[in-house]
């Protein structure tokens, strides 16, 4: 069965510092996408960043970047220069394989990030 | 506005009652899913669909039913509500370019008493 594991239920970071959230997954696929979503207290799900597995280069979106280790099946999210607005639940997600299509996502249990001023 | 529309936003049910959570998207997306979110459990997949007429069970399907008669709509039915189904429910959709990520509805907070 495909699984996504986030081993850190809660993390804390000082404002302006850097924090890394971990995610591992299990798959037999060779080509896929990985995602990080943010859920602030408003409950809205916001796509933060995505990674294409066949690309060697790690994805970057402004202060957010990933460390993608395909062989280790690891997909961590690094947040640089943390801001108070980064406080939220963060979910790692991986596409469910249904007959070769990968359009539905499965999620990890999430990491609650607190940002201290 | 284009997106995923979930109704209702809040609902209180009595044990044993049935109801349908509505989900509609206007982006012509093939893929649609229902999740429930409980504290410490993340988003767990209930049922999903890869196109009109095609649905399958996710991780926690018991007590729920779905159908996908049109591309736009993907309702979730609670057959006989139980307190264990108290949760926040999210509907989401993704198109052929689903690798760009999902679009989520705003969620339904359901309480079963």
mmCIF file of C-alpha atoms in Angstrom:
data_model
loop_
_atom_site.group_PDB
_atom_site.id
_atom_site.type_symbol
_atom_site.label_atom_id
_atom_site.label_comp_id
_atom_site.label_asym_id
_atom_site.label_seq_id
_atom_site.Cartn_x
_atom_site.Cartn_y
_atom_site.Cartn_z
ATOM 1 C CA UNK A 1 0.000 0.000 0.000
ATOM 2 C CA UNK A 2 1.152 3.506 -0.726
ATOM 3 C CA UNK A 3 1.924 5.470 2.418
ATOM 4 C CA UNK A 4 3.109 8.930 3.329
ATOM 5 C CA UNK A 5 4.792 9.432 6.701
ATOM 6 C CA UNK A 6 5.434 12.675 8.540
ATOM 7 C CA UNK A 7 7.346 11.820 11.686
ATOM 8 C CA UNK A 8 7.186 15.244 13.355
ATOM 9 C CA UNK A 9 3.722 15.991 14.778
ATOM 10 C CA UNK A 10 4.858 19.431 15.936
ATOM 11 C CA UNK A 11 7.756 21.756 15.201
ATOM 12 C CA UNK A 12 8.708 25.191 16.427
ATOM 13 C CA UNK A 13 10.938 27.845 14.860
ATOM 14 C CA UNK A 14 12.070 31.310 15.779
ATOM 15 C CA UNK A 15 11.020 34.095 13.451
ATOM 16 C CA UNK A 16 13.629 34.666 10.691
ATOM 17 C CA UNK A 17 15.197 31.238 11.311
ATOM 18 C CA UNK A 18 15.100 28.147 9.087
ATOM 19 C CA UNK A 19 13.116 24.985 9.742
ATOM 20 C CA UNK A 20 12.900 21.654 7.920
ATOM 21 C CA UNK A 21 9.841 19.419 7.928
ATOM 22 C CA UNK A 22 10.310 15.753 7.089
ATOM 23 C CA UNK A 23 8.308 13.445 4.868
ATOM 24 C CA UNK A 24 8.923 9.918 3.629
ATOM 25 C CA UNK A 25 6.804 7.873 1.281
ATOM 26 C CA UNK A 26 6.548 4.400 -0.088
ATOM 27 C CA UNK A 27 6.020 3.678 -3.761
ATOM 28 C CA UNK A 28 7.023 1.337 -6.544
ATOM 29 C CA UNK A 29 6.453 3.972 -9.195
ATOM 30 C CA UNK A 30 9.350 5.610 -10.988
ATOM 31 C CA UNK A 31 7.651 8.755 -12.214
ATOM 32 C CA UNK A 32 5.410 10.795 -9.936
ATOM 33 C CA UNK A 33 4.894 14.134 -8.266
ATOM 34 C CA UNK A 34 5.106 15.119 -4.634
ATOM 35 C CA UNK A 35 3.420 18.028 -2.929
ATOM 36 C CA UNK A 36 3.514 20.080 0.247
ATOM 37 C CA UNK A 37 0.305 21.764 1.370
ATOM 38 C CA UNK A 38 -0.206 24.376 4.069
ATOM 39 C CA UNK A 39 -3.354 24.623 6.172
ATOM 40 C CA UNK A 40 -3.605 27.792 8.282
ATOM 41 C CA UNK A 41 -6.258 28.141 11.025
ATOM 42 C CA UNK A 42 -8.735 29.240 8.343
ATOM 43 C CA UNK A 43 -8.773 25.554 7.288
ATOM 44 C CA UNK A 44 -8.045 26.449 3.664
ATOM 45 C CA UNK A 45 -5.660 24.044 1.903
ATOM 46 C CA UNK A 46 -2.903 25.908 0.058
ATOM 47 C CA UNK A 47 -0.389 24.322 -2.302
ATOM 48 C CA UNK A 48 3.099 25.359 -1.206
ATOM 49 C CA UNK A 49 5.408 23.512 -3.560
ATOM 50 C CA UNK A 50 5.620 20.453 -5.784
ATOM 51 C CA UNK A 51 8.437 18.232 -6.971
ATOM 52 C CA UNK A 52 8.646 16.133 -10.116
ATOM 53 C CA UNK A 53 10.353 12.848 -9.331
ATOM 54 C CA UNK A 54 12.206 12.591 -12.629
ATOM 55 C CA UNK A 55 13.869 15.957 -12.071
ATOM 56 C CA UNK A 56 17.168 15.930 -10.236
ATOM 57 C CA UNK A 57 16.891 19.563 -9.253
ATOM 58 C CA UNK A 58 15.110 20.349 -6.013
ATOM 59 C CA UNK A 59 12.077 22.615 -6.361
ATOM 60 C CA UNK A 60 12.139 26.132 -4.924
ATOM 61 C CA UNK A 61 9.367 28.672 -4.405
ATOM 62 C CA UNK A 62 10.637 31.868 -2.786
ATOM 63 C CA UNK A 63 11.432 30.961 0.864
ATOM 64 C CA UNK A 64 10.262 27.381 0.431
ATOM 65 C CA UNK A 65 12.451 24.653 -0.970
ATOM 66 C CA UNK A 66 12.558 20.880 -0.901
ATOM 67 C CA UNK A 67 15.261 18.319 -0.361
ATOM 68 C CA UNK A 68 14.202 15.424 -2.559
ATOM 69 C CA UNK A 69 16.059 12.150 -2.123
ATOM 70 C CA UNK A 70 14.455 9.744 -4.574
ATOM 71 C CA UNK A 71 16.409 6.645 -3.591
ATOM 72 C CA UNK A 72 15.638 7.231 0.071
ATOM 73 C CA UNK A 73 12.030 8.176 -0.755
ATOM 74 C CA UNK A 74 12.403 11.336 1.267
ATOM 75 C CA UNK A 75 10.818 14.704 0.536
ATOM 76 C CA UNK A 76 11.517 17.357 3.157
ATOM 77 C CA UNK A 77 10.368 20.975 3.137
ATOM 78 C CA UNK A 78 12.707 23.767 4.157
ATOM 79 C CA UNK A 79 11.294 27.136 5.149
ATOM 80 C CA UNK A 80 13.861 29.919 5.244
ATOM 81 C CA UNK A 81 13.489 33.274 6.990
ATOM 82 C CA UNK A 82 10.392 32.003 8.815
ATOM 83 C CA UNK A 83 7.555 34.463 9.226
ATOM 84 C CA UNK A 84 4.642 34.557 11.648
ATOM 85 C CA UNK A 85 2.319 33.830 8.735
ATOM 86 C CA UNK A 86 4.063 30.503 8.168
ATOM 87 C CA UNK A 87 2.458 29.102 11.317
ATOM 88 C CA UNK A 88 0.129 26.349 10.106
ATOM 89 C CA UNK A 89 -0.309 22.635 9.595
ATOM 90 C CA UNK A 90 1.839 21.298 6.779
ATOM 91 C CA UNK A 91 0.921 18.185 4.852
ATOM 92 C CA UNK A 92 3.009 16.119 2.516
ATOM 93 C CA UNK A 93 1.044 14.456 -0.315
ATOM 94 C CA UNK A 94 1.642 11.783 -2.895
ATOM 95 C CA UNK A 95 -0.536 10.672 -5.845
ATOM 96 C CA UNK A 96 -2.537 7.493 -5.542
ATOM 97 C CA UNK A 97 -1.992 5.185 -8.489
ATOM 98 C CA UNK A 98 -5.217 3.964 -10.077
ATOM 99 C CA UNK A 99 -4.657 1.949 -13.213
ATOM 100 C CA UNK A 100 -1.734 4.117 -14.199
ATOM 101 C CA UNK A 101 -3.392 7.454 -13.533
ATOM 102 C CA UNK A 102 -2.095 9.571 -10.687
ATOM 103 C CA UNK A 103 -4.759 12.172 -10.121
ATOM 104 C CA UNK A 104 -5.864 11.575 -6.536
ATOM 105 C CA UNK A 105 -3.695 12.406 -3.549
ATOM 106 C CA UNK A 106 -2.974 10.701 -0.251
ATOM 107 C CA UNK A 107 -1.679 12.766 2.644
ATOM 108 C CA UNK A 108 0.533 12.367 5.660
ATOM 109 C CA UNK A 109 -0.712 13.116 9.154
ATOM 110 C CA UNK A 110 0.745 16.590 9.117
ATOM 111 C CA UNK A 111 3.220 18.683 11.064
ATOM 112 C CA UNK A 112 2.000 21.614 13.124
ATOM 113 C CA UNK A 113 4.483 24.465 12.776
ATOM 114 C CA UNK A 114 4.628 27.234 15.364
ATOM 115 C CA UNK A 115 6.617 30.425 14.743
ATOM 116 C CA UNK A 116 7.906 32.324 17.756
ATOM 117 C CA UNK A 117 8.353 36.102 17.507
ATOM 118 C CA UNK B 1 -15.824 31.981 -9.226
ATOM 119 C CA UNK B 2 -14.247 28.824 -10.529
ATOM 120 C CA UNK B 3 -13.384 26.255 -7.932
ATOM 121 C CA UNK B 4 -14.765 23.542 -5.695
ATOM 122 C CA UNK B 5 -18.011 24.257 -3.882
ATOM 123 C CA UNK B 6 -18.932 22.270 -0.808
ATOM 124 C CA UNK B 7 -22.245 22.484 0.980
ATOM 125 C CA UNK B 8 -23.188 22.756 3.757
ATOM 126 C CA UNK B 9 -20.350 24.388 5.710
ATOM 127 C CA UNK B 10 -21.705 23.193 9.044
ATOM 128 C CA UNK B 11 -24.092 20.393 9.952
ATOM 129 C CA UNK B 12 -25.326 18.731 13.118
ATOM 130 C CA UNK B 13 -26.891 15.289 12.793
ATOM 131 C CA UNK B 14 -28.449 12.902 15.204
ATOM 132 C CA UNK B 15 -27.144 9.352 15.380
ATOM 133 C CA UNK B 16 -28.816 7.224 12.737
ATOM 134 C CA UNK B 17 -29.771 10.074 10.435
ATOM 135 C CA UNK B 18 -28.591 10.123 6.852
ATOM 136 C CA UNK B 19 -27.435 13.050 4.800
ATOM 137 C CA UNK B 20 -25.517 14.016 1.683
ATOM 138 C CA UNK B 21 -22.554 16.350 1.536
ATOM 139 C CA UNK B 22 -22.508 18.098 -1.794
ATOM 140 C CA UNK B 23 -19.403 18.790 -3.856
ATOM 141 C CA UNK B 24 -19.341 20.505 -7.235
ATOM 142 C CA UNK B 25 -16.503 21.765 -9.409
ATOM 143 C CA UNK B 26 -16.685 23.835 -12.561
ATOM 144 C CA UNK B 27 -13.176 23.235 -13.892
ATOM 145 C CA UNK B 28 -13.963 20.062 -15.858
ATOM 146 C CA UNK B 29 -11.635 18.110 -13.575
ATOM 147 C CA UNK B 30 -11.462 14.337 -13.964
ATOM 148 C CA UNK B 31 -10.264 13.526 -10.479
ATOM 149 C CA UNK B 32 -12.278 14.132 -7.339
ATOM 150 C CA UNK B 33 -11.801 12.938 -3.777
ATOM 151 C CA UNK B 34 -13.379 13.112 -0.359
ATOM 152 C CA UNK B 35 -11.284 13.330 2.785
ATOM 153 C CA UNK B 36 -12.000 13.527 6.447
ATOM 154 C CA UNK B 37 -9.723 15.428 8.789
ATOM 155 C CA UNK B 38 -9.455 14.498 12.445
ATOM 156 C CA UNK B 39 -6.930 15.829 14.980
ATOM 157 C CA UNK B 40 -3.624 13.992 14.692
ATOM 158 C CA UNK B 41 -4.816 11.898 11.752
ATOM 159 C CA UNK B 42 -4.188 14.213 8.821
ATOM 160 C CA UNK B 43 -6.453 13.959 5.799
ATOM 161 C CA UNK B 44 -7.697 10.453 5.269
ATOM 162 C CA UNK B 45 -9.101 9.453 1.924
ATOM 163 C CA UNK B 46 -12.694 8.213 2.052
ATOM 164 C CA UNK B 47 -13.620 7.690 -1.599
ATOM 165 C CA UNK B 48 -12.237 8.939 -4.845
ATOM 166 C CA UNK B 49 -13.139 9.118 -8.520
ATOM 167 C CA UNK B 50 -11.010 9.150 -11.663
ATOM 168 C CA UNK B 51 -13.866 10.193 -13.931
ATOM 169 C CA UNK B 52 -17.619 10.123 -14.377
ATOM 170 C CA UNK B 53 -18.951 6.692 -13.506
ATOM 171 C CA UNK B 54 -15.711 5.496 -11.900
ATOM 172 C CA UNK B 55 -15.251 5.526 -8.133
ATOM 173 C CA UNK B 56 -13.199 3.548 -5.661
ATOM 174 C CA UNK B 57 -12.690 3.237 -1.930
ATOM 175 C CA UNK B 58 -9.975 5.006 -0.054
ATOM 176 C CA UNK B 59 -8.576 4.339 3.401
ATOM 177 C CA UNK B 60 -11.754 4.875 5.452
ATOM 178 C CA UNK B 61 -14.814 4.121 3.276
ATOM 179 C CA UNK B 62 -17.071 2.385 5.802
ATOM 180 C CA UNK B 63 -20.320 4.230 6.456
ATOM 181 C CA UNK B 64 -20.011 6.381 3.342
ATOM 182 C CA UNK B 65 -21.283 6.075 -0.175
ATOM 183 C CA UNK B 66 -20.449 8.011 -3.342
ATOM 184 C CA UNK B 67 -21.462 8.208 -6.961
ATOM 185 C CA UNK B 68 -20.178 10.215 -9.913
ATOM 186 C CA UNK B 69 -22.896 10.531 -12.508
ATOM 187 C CA UNK B 70 -21.483 13.761 -13.945
ATOM 188 C CA UNK B 71 -18.009 15.253 -14.197
ATOM 189 C CA UNK B 72 -19.054 18.209 -12.047
ATOM 190 C CA UNK B 73 -20.638 16.545 -9.020
ATOM 191 C CA UNK B 74 -19.330 14.113 -6.453
ATOM 192 C CA UNK B 75 -21.718 13.828 -3.488
ATOM 193 C CA UNK B 76 -20.807 11.963 -0.305
ATOM 194 C CA UNK B 77 -23.626 10.125 1.465
ATOM 195 C CA UNK B 78 -23.646 9.196 5.115
ATOM 196 C CA UNK B 79 -25.932 6.220 5.330
ATOM 197 C CA UNK B 80 -26.569 6.114 9.086
ATOM 198 C CA UNK B 81 -24.609 8.763 10.960
ATOM 199 C CA UNK B 82 -22.514 7.724 13.951
ATOM 200 C CA UNK B 83 -20.610 9.892 16.472
ATOM 201 C CA UNK B 84 -17.357 8.483 15.009
ATOM 202 C CA UNK B 85 -18.167 10.355 11.819
ATOM 203 C CA UNK B 86 -17.864 13.692 13.570
ATOM 204 C CA UNK B 87 -15.139 15.348 11.558
ATOM 205 C CA UNK B 88 -14.242 18.015 9.026
ATOM 206 C CA UNK B 89 -14.807 16.840 5.475
ATOM 207 C CA UNK B 90 -12.997 18.131 2.418
ATOM 208 C CA UNK B 91 -13.742 17.619 -1.217
ATOM 209 C CA UNK B 92 -10.978 18.183 -3.766
ATOM 210 C CA UNK B 93 -10.533 17.955 -7.509
ATOM 211 C CA UNK B 94 -7.715 17.764 -10.018
ATOM 212 C CA UNK B 95 -7.564 17.898 -13.802
ATOM 213 C CA UNK B 96 -5.499 16.067 -16.377
ATOM 214 C CA UNK B 97 -2.664 18.227 -15.200
ATOM 215 C CA UNK B 98 -3.250 16.989 -11.665
ATOM 216 C CA UNK B 99 0.450 17.082 -11.162
ATOM 217 C CA UNK B 100 -0.077 20.783 -10.608
ATOM 218 C CA UNK B 101 -1.950 19.947 -7.446
ATOM 219 C CA UNK B 102 -5.465 19.725 -6.197
ATOM 220 C CA UNK B 103 -8.126 22.375 -5.701
ATOM 221 C CA UNK B 104 -9.887 22.039 -2.363
ATOM 222 C CA UNK B 105 -13.311 23.008 -1.164
ATOM 223 C CA UNK B 106 -13.645 25.035 2.020
ATOM 224 C CA UNK B 107 -14.705 22.051 4.105
ATOM 225 C CA UNK B 108 -17.771 20.873 6.018
ATOM 226 C CA UNK B 109 -17.728 20.594 9.782
ATOM 227 C CA UNK B 110 -20.035 17.729 10.721
ATOM 228 C CA UNK B 111 -21.081 16.910 14.257
ATOM 229 C CA UNK B 112 -23.020 13.744 15.034
ATOM 230 C CA UNK B 113 -24.714 13.719 18.429
#
